[in-house]
CSV table of N, CA and C in Angstrom, one decimal:
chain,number,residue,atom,x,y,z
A,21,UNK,N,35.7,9.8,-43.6
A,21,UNK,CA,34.8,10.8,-43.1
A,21,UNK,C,33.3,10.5,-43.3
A,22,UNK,N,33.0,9.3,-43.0
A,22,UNK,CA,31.8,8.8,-43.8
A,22,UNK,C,30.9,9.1,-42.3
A,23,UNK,N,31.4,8.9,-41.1
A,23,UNK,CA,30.4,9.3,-40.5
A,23,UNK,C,30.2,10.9,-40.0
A,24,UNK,N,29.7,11.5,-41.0
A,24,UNK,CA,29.3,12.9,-41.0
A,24,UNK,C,28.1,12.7,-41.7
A,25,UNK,N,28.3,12.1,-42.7
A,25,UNK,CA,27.2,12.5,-43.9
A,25,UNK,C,25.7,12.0,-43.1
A,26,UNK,N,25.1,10.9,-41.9
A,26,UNK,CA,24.1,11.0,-41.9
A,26,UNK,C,23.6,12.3,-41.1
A,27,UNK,N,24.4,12.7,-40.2
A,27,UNK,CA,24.3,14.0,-40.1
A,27,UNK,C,23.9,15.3,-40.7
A,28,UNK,N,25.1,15.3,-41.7
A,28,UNK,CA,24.7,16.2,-43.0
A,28,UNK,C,23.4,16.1,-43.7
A,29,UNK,N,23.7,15.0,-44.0
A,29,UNK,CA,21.7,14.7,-44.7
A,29,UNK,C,20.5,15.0,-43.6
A,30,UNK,N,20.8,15.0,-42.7
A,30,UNK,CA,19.8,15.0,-41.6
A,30,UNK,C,19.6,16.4,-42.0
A,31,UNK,N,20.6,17.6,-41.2
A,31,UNK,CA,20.2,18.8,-41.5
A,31,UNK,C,20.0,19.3,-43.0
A,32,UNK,N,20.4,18.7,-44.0
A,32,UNK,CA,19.9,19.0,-45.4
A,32,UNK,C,18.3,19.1,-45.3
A,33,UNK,N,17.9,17.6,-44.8
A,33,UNK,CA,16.5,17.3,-45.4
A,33,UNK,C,15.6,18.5,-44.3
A,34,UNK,N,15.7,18.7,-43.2
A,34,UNK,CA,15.2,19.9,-42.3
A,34,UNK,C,15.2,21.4,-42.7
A,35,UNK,N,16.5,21.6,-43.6
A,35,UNK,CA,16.6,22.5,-44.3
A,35,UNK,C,16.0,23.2,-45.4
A,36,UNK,N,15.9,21.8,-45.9
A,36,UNK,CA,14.6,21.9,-47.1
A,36,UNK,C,13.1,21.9,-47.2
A,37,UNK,N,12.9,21.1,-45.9
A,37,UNK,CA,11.7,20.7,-45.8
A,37,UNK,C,11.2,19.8,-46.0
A,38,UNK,N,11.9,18.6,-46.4
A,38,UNK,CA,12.0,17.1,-46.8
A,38,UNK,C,11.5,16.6,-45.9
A,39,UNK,N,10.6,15.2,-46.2
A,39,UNK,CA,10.7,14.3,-45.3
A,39,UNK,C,11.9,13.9,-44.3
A,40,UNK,N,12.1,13.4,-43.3
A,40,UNK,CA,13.6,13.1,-43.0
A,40,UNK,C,14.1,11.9,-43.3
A,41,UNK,N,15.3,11.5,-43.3
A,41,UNK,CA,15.7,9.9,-43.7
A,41,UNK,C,15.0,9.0,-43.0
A,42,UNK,N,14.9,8.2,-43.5
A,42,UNK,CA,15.1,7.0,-43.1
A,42,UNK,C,15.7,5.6,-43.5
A,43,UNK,N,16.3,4.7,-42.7
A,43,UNK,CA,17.1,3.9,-43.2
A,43,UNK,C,16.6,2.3,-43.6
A,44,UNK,N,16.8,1.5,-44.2
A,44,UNK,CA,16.6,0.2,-43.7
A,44,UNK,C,18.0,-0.8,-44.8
A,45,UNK,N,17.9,-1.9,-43.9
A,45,UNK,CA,19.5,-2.6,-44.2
A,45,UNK,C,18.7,-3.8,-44.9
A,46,UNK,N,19.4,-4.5,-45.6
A,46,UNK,CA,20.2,-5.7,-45.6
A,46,UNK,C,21.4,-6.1,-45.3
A,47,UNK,N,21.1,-7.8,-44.8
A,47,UNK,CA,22.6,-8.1,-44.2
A,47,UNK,C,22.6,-9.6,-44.9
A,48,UNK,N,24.5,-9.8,-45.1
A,48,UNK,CA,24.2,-11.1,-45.8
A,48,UNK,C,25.4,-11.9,-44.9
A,49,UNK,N,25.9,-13.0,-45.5
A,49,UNK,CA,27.1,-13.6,-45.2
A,49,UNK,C,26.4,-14.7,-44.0
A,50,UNK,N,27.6,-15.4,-43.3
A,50,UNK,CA,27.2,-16.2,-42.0
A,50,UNK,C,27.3,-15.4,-40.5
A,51,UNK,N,26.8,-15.9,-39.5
A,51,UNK,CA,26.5,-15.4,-38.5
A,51,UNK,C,28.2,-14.4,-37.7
A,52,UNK,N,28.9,-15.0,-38.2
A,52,UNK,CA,30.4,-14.7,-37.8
A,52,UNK,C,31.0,-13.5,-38.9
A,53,UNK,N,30.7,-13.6,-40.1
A,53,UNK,CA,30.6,-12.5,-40.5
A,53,UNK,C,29.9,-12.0,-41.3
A,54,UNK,N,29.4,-11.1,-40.8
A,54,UNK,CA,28.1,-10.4,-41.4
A,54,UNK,C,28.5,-9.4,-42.0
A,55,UNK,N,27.7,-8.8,-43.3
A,55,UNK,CA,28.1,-7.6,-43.7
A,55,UNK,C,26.6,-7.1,-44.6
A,56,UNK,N,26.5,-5.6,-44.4
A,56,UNK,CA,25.5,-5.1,-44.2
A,56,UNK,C,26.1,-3.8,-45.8
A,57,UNK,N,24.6,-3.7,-46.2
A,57,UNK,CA,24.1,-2.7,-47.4
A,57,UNK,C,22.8,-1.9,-46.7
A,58,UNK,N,22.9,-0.5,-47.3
A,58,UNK,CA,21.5,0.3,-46.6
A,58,UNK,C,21.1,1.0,-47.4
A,59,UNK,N,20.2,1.3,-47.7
A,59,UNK,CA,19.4,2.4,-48.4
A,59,UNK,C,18.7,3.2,-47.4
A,60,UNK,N,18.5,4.2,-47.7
A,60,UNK,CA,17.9,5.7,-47.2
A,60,UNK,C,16.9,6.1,-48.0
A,61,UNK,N,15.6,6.7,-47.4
A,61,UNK,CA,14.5,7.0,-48.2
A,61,UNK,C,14.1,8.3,-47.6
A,62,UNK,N,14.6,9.7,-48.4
A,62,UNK,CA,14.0,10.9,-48.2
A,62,UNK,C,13.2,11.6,-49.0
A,63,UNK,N,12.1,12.0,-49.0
A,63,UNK,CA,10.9,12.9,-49.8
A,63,UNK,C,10.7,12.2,-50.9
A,64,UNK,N,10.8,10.6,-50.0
A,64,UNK,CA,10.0,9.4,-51.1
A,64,UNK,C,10.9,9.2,-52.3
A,65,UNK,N,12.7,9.4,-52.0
A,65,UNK,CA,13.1,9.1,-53.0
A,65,UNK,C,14.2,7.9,-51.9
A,66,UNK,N,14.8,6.8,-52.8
A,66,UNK,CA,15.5,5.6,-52.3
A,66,UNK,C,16.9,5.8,-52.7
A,67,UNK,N,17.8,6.1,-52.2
A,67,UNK,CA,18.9,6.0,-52.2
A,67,UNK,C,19.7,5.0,-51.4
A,68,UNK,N,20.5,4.2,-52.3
A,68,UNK,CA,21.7,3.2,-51.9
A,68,UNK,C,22.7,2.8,-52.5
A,69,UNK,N,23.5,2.2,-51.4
A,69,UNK,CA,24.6,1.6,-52.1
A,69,UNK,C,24.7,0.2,-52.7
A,70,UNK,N,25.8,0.0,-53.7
A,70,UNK,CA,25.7,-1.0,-54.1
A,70,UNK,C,26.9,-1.9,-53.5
A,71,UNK,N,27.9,-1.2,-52.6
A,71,UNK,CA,28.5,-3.0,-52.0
A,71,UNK,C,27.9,-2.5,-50.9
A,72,UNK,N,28.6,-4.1,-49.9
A,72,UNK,CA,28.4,-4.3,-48.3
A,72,UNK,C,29.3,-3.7,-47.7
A,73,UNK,N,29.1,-3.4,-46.3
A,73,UNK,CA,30.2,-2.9,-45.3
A,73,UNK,C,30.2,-4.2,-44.1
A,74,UNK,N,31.4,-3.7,-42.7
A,74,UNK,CA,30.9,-4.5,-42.1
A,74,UNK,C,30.8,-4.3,-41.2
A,75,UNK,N,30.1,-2.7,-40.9
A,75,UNK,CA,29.0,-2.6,-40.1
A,75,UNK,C,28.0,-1.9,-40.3
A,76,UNK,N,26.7,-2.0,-39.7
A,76,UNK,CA,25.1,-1.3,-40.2
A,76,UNK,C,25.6,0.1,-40.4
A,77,UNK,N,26.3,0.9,-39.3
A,77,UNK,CA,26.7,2.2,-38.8
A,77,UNK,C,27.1,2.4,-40.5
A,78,UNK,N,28.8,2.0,-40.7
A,78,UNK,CA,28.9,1.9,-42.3
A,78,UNK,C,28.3,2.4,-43.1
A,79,UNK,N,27.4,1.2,-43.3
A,79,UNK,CA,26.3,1.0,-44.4
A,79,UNK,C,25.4,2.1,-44.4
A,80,UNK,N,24.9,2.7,-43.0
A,80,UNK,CA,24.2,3.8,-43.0
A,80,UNK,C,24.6,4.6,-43.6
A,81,UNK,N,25.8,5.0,-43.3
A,81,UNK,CA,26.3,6.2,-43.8
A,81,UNK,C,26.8,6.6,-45.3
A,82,UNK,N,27.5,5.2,-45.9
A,82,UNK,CA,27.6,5.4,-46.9
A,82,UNK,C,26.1,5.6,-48.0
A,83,UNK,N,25.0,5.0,-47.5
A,83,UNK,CA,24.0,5.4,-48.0
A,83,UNK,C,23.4,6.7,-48.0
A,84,UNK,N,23.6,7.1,-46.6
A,84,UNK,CA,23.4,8.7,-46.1
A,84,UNK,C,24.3,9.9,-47.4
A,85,UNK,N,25.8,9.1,-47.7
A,85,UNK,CA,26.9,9.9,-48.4
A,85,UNK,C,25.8,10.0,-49.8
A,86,UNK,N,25.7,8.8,-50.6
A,86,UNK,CA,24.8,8.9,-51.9
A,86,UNK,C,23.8,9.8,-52.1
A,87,UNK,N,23.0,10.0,-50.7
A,87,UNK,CA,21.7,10.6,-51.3
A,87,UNK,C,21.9,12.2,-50.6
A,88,UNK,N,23.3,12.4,-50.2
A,88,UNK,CA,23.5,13.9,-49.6
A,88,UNK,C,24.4,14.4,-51.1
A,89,UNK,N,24.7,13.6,-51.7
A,89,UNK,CA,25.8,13.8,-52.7
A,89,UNK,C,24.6,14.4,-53.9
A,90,UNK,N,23.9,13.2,-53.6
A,90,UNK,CA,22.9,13.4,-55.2
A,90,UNK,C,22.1,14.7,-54.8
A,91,UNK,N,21.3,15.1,-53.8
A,91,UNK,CA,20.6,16.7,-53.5
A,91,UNK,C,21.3,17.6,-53.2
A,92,UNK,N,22.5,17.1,-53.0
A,92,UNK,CA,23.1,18.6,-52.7
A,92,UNK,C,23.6,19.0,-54.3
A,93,UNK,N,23.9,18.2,-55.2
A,93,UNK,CA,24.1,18.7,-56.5
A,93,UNK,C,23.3,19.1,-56.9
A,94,UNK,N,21.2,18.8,-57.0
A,94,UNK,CA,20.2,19.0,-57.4
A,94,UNK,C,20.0,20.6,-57.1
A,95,UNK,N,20.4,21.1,-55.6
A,95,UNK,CA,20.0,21.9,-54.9
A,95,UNK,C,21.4,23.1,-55.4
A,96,UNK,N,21.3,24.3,-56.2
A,96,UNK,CA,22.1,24.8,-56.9
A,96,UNK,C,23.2,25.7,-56.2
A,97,UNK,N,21.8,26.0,-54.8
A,97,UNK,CA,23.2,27.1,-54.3
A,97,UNK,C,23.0,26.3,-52.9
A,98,UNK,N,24.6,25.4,-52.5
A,98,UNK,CA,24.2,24.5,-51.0
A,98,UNK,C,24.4,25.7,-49.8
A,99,UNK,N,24.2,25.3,-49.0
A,99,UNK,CA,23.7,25.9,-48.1
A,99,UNK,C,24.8,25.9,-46.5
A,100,UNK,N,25.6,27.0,-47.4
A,100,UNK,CA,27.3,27.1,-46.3
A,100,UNK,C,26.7,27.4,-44.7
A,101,UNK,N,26.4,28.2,-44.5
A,101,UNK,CA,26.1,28.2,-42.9
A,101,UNK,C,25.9,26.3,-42.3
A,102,UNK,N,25.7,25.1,-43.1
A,102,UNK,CA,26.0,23.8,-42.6
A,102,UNK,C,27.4,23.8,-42.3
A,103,UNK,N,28.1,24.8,-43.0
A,103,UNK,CA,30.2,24.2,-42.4
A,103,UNK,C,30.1,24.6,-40.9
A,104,UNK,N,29.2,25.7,-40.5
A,104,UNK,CA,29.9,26.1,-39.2
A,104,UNK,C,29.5,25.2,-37.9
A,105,UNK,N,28.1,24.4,-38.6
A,105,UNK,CA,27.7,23.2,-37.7
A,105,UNK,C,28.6,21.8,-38.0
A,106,UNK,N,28.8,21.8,-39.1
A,106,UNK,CA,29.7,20.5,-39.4
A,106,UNK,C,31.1,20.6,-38.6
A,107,UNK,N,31.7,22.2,-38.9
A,107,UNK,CA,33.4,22.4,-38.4
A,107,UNK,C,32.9,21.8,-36.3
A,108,UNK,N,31.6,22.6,-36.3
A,108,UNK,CA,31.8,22.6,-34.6
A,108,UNK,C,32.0,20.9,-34.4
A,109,UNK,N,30.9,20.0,-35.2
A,109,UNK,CA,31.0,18.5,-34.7
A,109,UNK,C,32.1,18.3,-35.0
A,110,UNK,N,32.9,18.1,-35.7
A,110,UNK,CA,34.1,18.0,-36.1
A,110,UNK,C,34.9,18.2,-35.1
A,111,UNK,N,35.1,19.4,-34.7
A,111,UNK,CA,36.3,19.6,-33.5
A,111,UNK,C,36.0,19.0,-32.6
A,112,UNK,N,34.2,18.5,-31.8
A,112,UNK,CA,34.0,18.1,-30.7
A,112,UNK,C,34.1,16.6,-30.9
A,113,UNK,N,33.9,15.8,-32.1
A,113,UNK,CA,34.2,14.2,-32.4
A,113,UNK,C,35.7,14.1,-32.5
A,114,UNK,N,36.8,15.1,-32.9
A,114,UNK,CA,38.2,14.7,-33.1
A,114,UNK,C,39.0,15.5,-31.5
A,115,UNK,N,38.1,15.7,-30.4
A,115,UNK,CA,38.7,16.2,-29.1
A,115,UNK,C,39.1,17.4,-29.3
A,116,UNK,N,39.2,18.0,-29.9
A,116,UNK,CA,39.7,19.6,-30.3
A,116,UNK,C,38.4,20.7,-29.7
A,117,UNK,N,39.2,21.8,-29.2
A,117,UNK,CA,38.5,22.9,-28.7
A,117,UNK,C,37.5,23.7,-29.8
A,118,UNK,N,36.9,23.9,-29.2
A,118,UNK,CA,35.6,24.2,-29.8
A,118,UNK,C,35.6,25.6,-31.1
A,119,UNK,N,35.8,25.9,-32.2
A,119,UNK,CA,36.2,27.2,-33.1
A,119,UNK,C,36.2,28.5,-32.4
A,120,UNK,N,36.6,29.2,-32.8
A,120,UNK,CA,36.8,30.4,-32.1
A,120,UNK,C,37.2,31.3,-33.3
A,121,UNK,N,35.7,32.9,-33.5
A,121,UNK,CA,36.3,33.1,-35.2
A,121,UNK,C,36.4,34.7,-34.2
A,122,UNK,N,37.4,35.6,-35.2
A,122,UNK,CA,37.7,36.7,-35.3
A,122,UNK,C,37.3,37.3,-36.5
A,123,UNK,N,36.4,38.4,-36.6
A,123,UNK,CA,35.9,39.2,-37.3
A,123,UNK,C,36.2,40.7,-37.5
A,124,UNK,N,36.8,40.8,-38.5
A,124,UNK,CA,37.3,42.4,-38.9
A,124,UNK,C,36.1,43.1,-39.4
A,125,UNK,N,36.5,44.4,-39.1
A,125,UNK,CA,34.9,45.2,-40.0
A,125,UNK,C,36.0,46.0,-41.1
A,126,UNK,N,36.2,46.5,-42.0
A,126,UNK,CA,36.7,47.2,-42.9
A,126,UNK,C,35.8,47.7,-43.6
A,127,UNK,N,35.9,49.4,-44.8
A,127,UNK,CA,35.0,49.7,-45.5
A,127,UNK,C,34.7,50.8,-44.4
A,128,UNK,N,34.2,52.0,-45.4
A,128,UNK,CA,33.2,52.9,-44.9
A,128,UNK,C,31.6,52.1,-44.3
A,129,UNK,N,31.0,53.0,-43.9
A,129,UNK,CA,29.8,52.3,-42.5
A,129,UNK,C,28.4,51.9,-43.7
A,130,UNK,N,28.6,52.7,-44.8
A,130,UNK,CA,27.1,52.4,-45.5
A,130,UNK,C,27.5,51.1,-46.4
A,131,UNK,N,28.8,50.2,-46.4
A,131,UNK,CA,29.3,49.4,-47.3
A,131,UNK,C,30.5,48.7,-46.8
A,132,UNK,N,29.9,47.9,-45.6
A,132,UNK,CA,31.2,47.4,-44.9
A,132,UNK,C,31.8,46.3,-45.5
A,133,UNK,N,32.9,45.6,-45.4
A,133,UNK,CA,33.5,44.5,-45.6
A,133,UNK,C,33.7,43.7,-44.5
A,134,UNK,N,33.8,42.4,-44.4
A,134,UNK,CA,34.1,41.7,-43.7
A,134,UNK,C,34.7,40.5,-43.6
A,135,UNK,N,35.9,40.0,-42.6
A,135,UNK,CA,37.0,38.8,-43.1
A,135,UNK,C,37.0,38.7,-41.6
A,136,UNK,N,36.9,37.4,-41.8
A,136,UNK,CA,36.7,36.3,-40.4
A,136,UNK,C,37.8,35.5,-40.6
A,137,UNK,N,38.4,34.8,-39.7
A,137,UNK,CA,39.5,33.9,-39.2
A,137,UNK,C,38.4,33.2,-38.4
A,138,UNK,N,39.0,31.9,-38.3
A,138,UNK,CA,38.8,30.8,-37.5
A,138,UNK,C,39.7,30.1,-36.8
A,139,UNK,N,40.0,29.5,-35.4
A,139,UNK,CA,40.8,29.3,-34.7
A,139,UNK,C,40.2,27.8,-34.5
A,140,UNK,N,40.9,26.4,-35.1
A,140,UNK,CA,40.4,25.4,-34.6
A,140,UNK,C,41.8,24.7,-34.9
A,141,UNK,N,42.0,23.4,-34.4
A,141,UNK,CA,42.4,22.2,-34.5
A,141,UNK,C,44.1,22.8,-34.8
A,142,UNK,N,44.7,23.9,-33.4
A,142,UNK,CA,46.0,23.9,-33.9
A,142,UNK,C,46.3,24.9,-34.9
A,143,UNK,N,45.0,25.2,-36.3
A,143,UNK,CA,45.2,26.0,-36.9
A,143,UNK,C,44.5,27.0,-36.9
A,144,UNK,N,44.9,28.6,-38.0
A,144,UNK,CA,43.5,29.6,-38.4
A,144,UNK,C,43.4,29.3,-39.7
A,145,UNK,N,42.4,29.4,-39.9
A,145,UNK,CA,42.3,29.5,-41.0
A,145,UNK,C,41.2,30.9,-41.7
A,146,UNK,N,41.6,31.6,-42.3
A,146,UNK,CA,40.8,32.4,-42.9
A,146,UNK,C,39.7,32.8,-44.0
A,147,UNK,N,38.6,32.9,-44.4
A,147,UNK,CA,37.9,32.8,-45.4
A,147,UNK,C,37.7,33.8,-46.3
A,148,UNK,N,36.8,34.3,-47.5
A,148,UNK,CA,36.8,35.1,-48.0
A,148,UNK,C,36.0,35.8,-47.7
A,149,UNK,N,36.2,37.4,-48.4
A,149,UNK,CA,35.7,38.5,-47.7
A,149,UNK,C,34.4,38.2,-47.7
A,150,UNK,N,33.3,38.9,-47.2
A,150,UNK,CA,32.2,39.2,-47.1
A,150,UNK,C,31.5,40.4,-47.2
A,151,UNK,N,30.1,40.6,-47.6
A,151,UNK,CA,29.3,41.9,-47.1
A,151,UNK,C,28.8,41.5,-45.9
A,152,UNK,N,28.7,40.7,-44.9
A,152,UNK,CA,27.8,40.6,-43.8
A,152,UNK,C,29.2,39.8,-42.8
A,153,UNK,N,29.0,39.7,-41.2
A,153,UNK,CA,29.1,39.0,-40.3
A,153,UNK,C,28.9,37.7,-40.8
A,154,UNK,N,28.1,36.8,-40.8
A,154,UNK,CA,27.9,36.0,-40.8
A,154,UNK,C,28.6,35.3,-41.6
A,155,UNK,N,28.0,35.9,-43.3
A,155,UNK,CA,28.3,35.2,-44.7
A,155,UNK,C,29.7,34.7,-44.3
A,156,UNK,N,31.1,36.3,-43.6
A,156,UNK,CA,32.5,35.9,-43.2
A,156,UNK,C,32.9,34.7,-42.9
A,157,UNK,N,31.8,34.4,-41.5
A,157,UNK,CA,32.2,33.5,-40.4
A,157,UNK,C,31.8,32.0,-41.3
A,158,UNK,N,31.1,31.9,-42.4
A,158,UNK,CA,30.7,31.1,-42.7
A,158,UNK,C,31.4,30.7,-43.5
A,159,UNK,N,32.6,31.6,-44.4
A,159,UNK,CA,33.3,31.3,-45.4
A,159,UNK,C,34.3,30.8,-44.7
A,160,UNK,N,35.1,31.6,-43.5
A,160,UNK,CA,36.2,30.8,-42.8
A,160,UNK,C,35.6,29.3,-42.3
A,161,UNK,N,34.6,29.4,-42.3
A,161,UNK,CA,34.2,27.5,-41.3
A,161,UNK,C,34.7,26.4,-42.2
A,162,UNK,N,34.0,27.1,-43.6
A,162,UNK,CA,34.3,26.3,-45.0
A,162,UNK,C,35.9,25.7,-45.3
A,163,UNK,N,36.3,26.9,-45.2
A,163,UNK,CA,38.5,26.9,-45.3
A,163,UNK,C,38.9,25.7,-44.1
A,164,UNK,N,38.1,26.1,-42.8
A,164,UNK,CA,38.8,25.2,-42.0
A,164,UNK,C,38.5,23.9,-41.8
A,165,UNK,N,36.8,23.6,-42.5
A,165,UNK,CA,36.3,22.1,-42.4
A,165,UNK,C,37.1,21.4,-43.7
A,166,UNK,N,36.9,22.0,-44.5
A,166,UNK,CA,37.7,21.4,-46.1
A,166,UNK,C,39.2,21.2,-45.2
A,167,UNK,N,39.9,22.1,-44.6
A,167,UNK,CA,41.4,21.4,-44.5
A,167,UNK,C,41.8,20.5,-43.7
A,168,UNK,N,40.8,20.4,-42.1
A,168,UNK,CA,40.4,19.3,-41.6
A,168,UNK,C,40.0,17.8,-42.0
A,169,UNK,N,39.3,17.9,-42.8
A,169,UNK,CA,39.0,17.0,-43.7
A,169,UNK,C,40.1,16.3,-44.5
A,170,UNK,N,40.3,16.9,-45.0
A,170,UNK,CA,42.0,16.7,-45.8
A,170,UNK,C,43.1,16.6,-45.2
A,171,UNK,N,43.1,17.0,-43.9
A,171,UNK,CA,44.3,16.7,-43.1
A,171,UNK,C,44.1,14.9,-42.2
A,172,UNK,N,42.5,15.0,-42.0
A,172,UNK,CA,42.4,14.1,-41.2
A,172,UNK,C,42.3,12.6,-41.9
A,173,UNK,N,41.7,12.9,-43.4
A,173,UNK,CA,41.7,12.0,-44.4
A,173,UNK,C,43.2,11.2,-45.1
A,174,UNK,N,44.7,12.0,-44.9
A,174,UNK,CA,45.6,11.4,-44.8
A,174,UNK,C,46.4,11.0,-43.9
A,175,UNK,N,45.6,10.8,-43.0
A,175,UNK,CA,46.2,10.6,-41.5
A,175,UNK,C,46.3,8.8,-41.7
């Protein structure tokens, strides 16, 4: 799942207010086979990897993975409304129809509850309750990117 993360970092660093990535490679070996290391530099900090891949695309990303791994731990509360843009790329990179959530309202009117379903990839998946619309739709995206992930990761 490595090509998500320059993505992911992308909208991290926008999110924050970071500089945005940027990348630059090394490449070593002979002309026939080449293999590539990358580092990424966001809000003037350098993040990379330490082996090669054997392609730039790769290397990007696994560089992208390090320095989304390292801020998103820095940064205490991450920032779930990214699953429901991650779940959408997701279904549209693995040919699957596009999510489709269902939202219950429960609770008296001054103190609502709310539990969202998501409809993607064959499955629903449901998330945890909520006070708001959104927070719901956001927790179900989470349930369904995590199992996608995990389903598509032992494939």
């Amino acid at each position: 799942m490595l090509h998500l993360y320059k993505n992911r970092l992308q909208h991290y660093a926008q999110k924050q207010n970071l500089t945005l990535p940027a990348y630059s490679s090394e490449l070593d070996g002979p002309p026939h086979a080449r293999r590539f290391r990358s580092k990424v530099t966001v809000d003037g900090k350098i993040y990379e990897t330490q082996e090669f891949f054997s392609t730039l695309k790769e290397a990007e990303h696994a560089a992208a993975k390090v320095a989304f791994e390292s801020l998103a731990l820095n940064d205490i509360q991450e920032d779930e409304g990214l699953y429901k843009t991650l779940l959408q790329e997701m279904a549209q990179k693995e040919g699957l129809l596009f999510p489709v959530y269902d939202t219950a309202r429960t609770g008296p009117p001054h103190a609502p509850i709310f539990c969202s379903k998501v409809e993607v990839g064959g499955g629903t998946f449901q998330g945890q309750e909520a006070k708001t619309k959104k927070r719901a739709e956001m927790n179900a995206a989470k349930v369904a990117y995590n199992a996608l992930v995990k389903r598509t990761s032992t494939k």
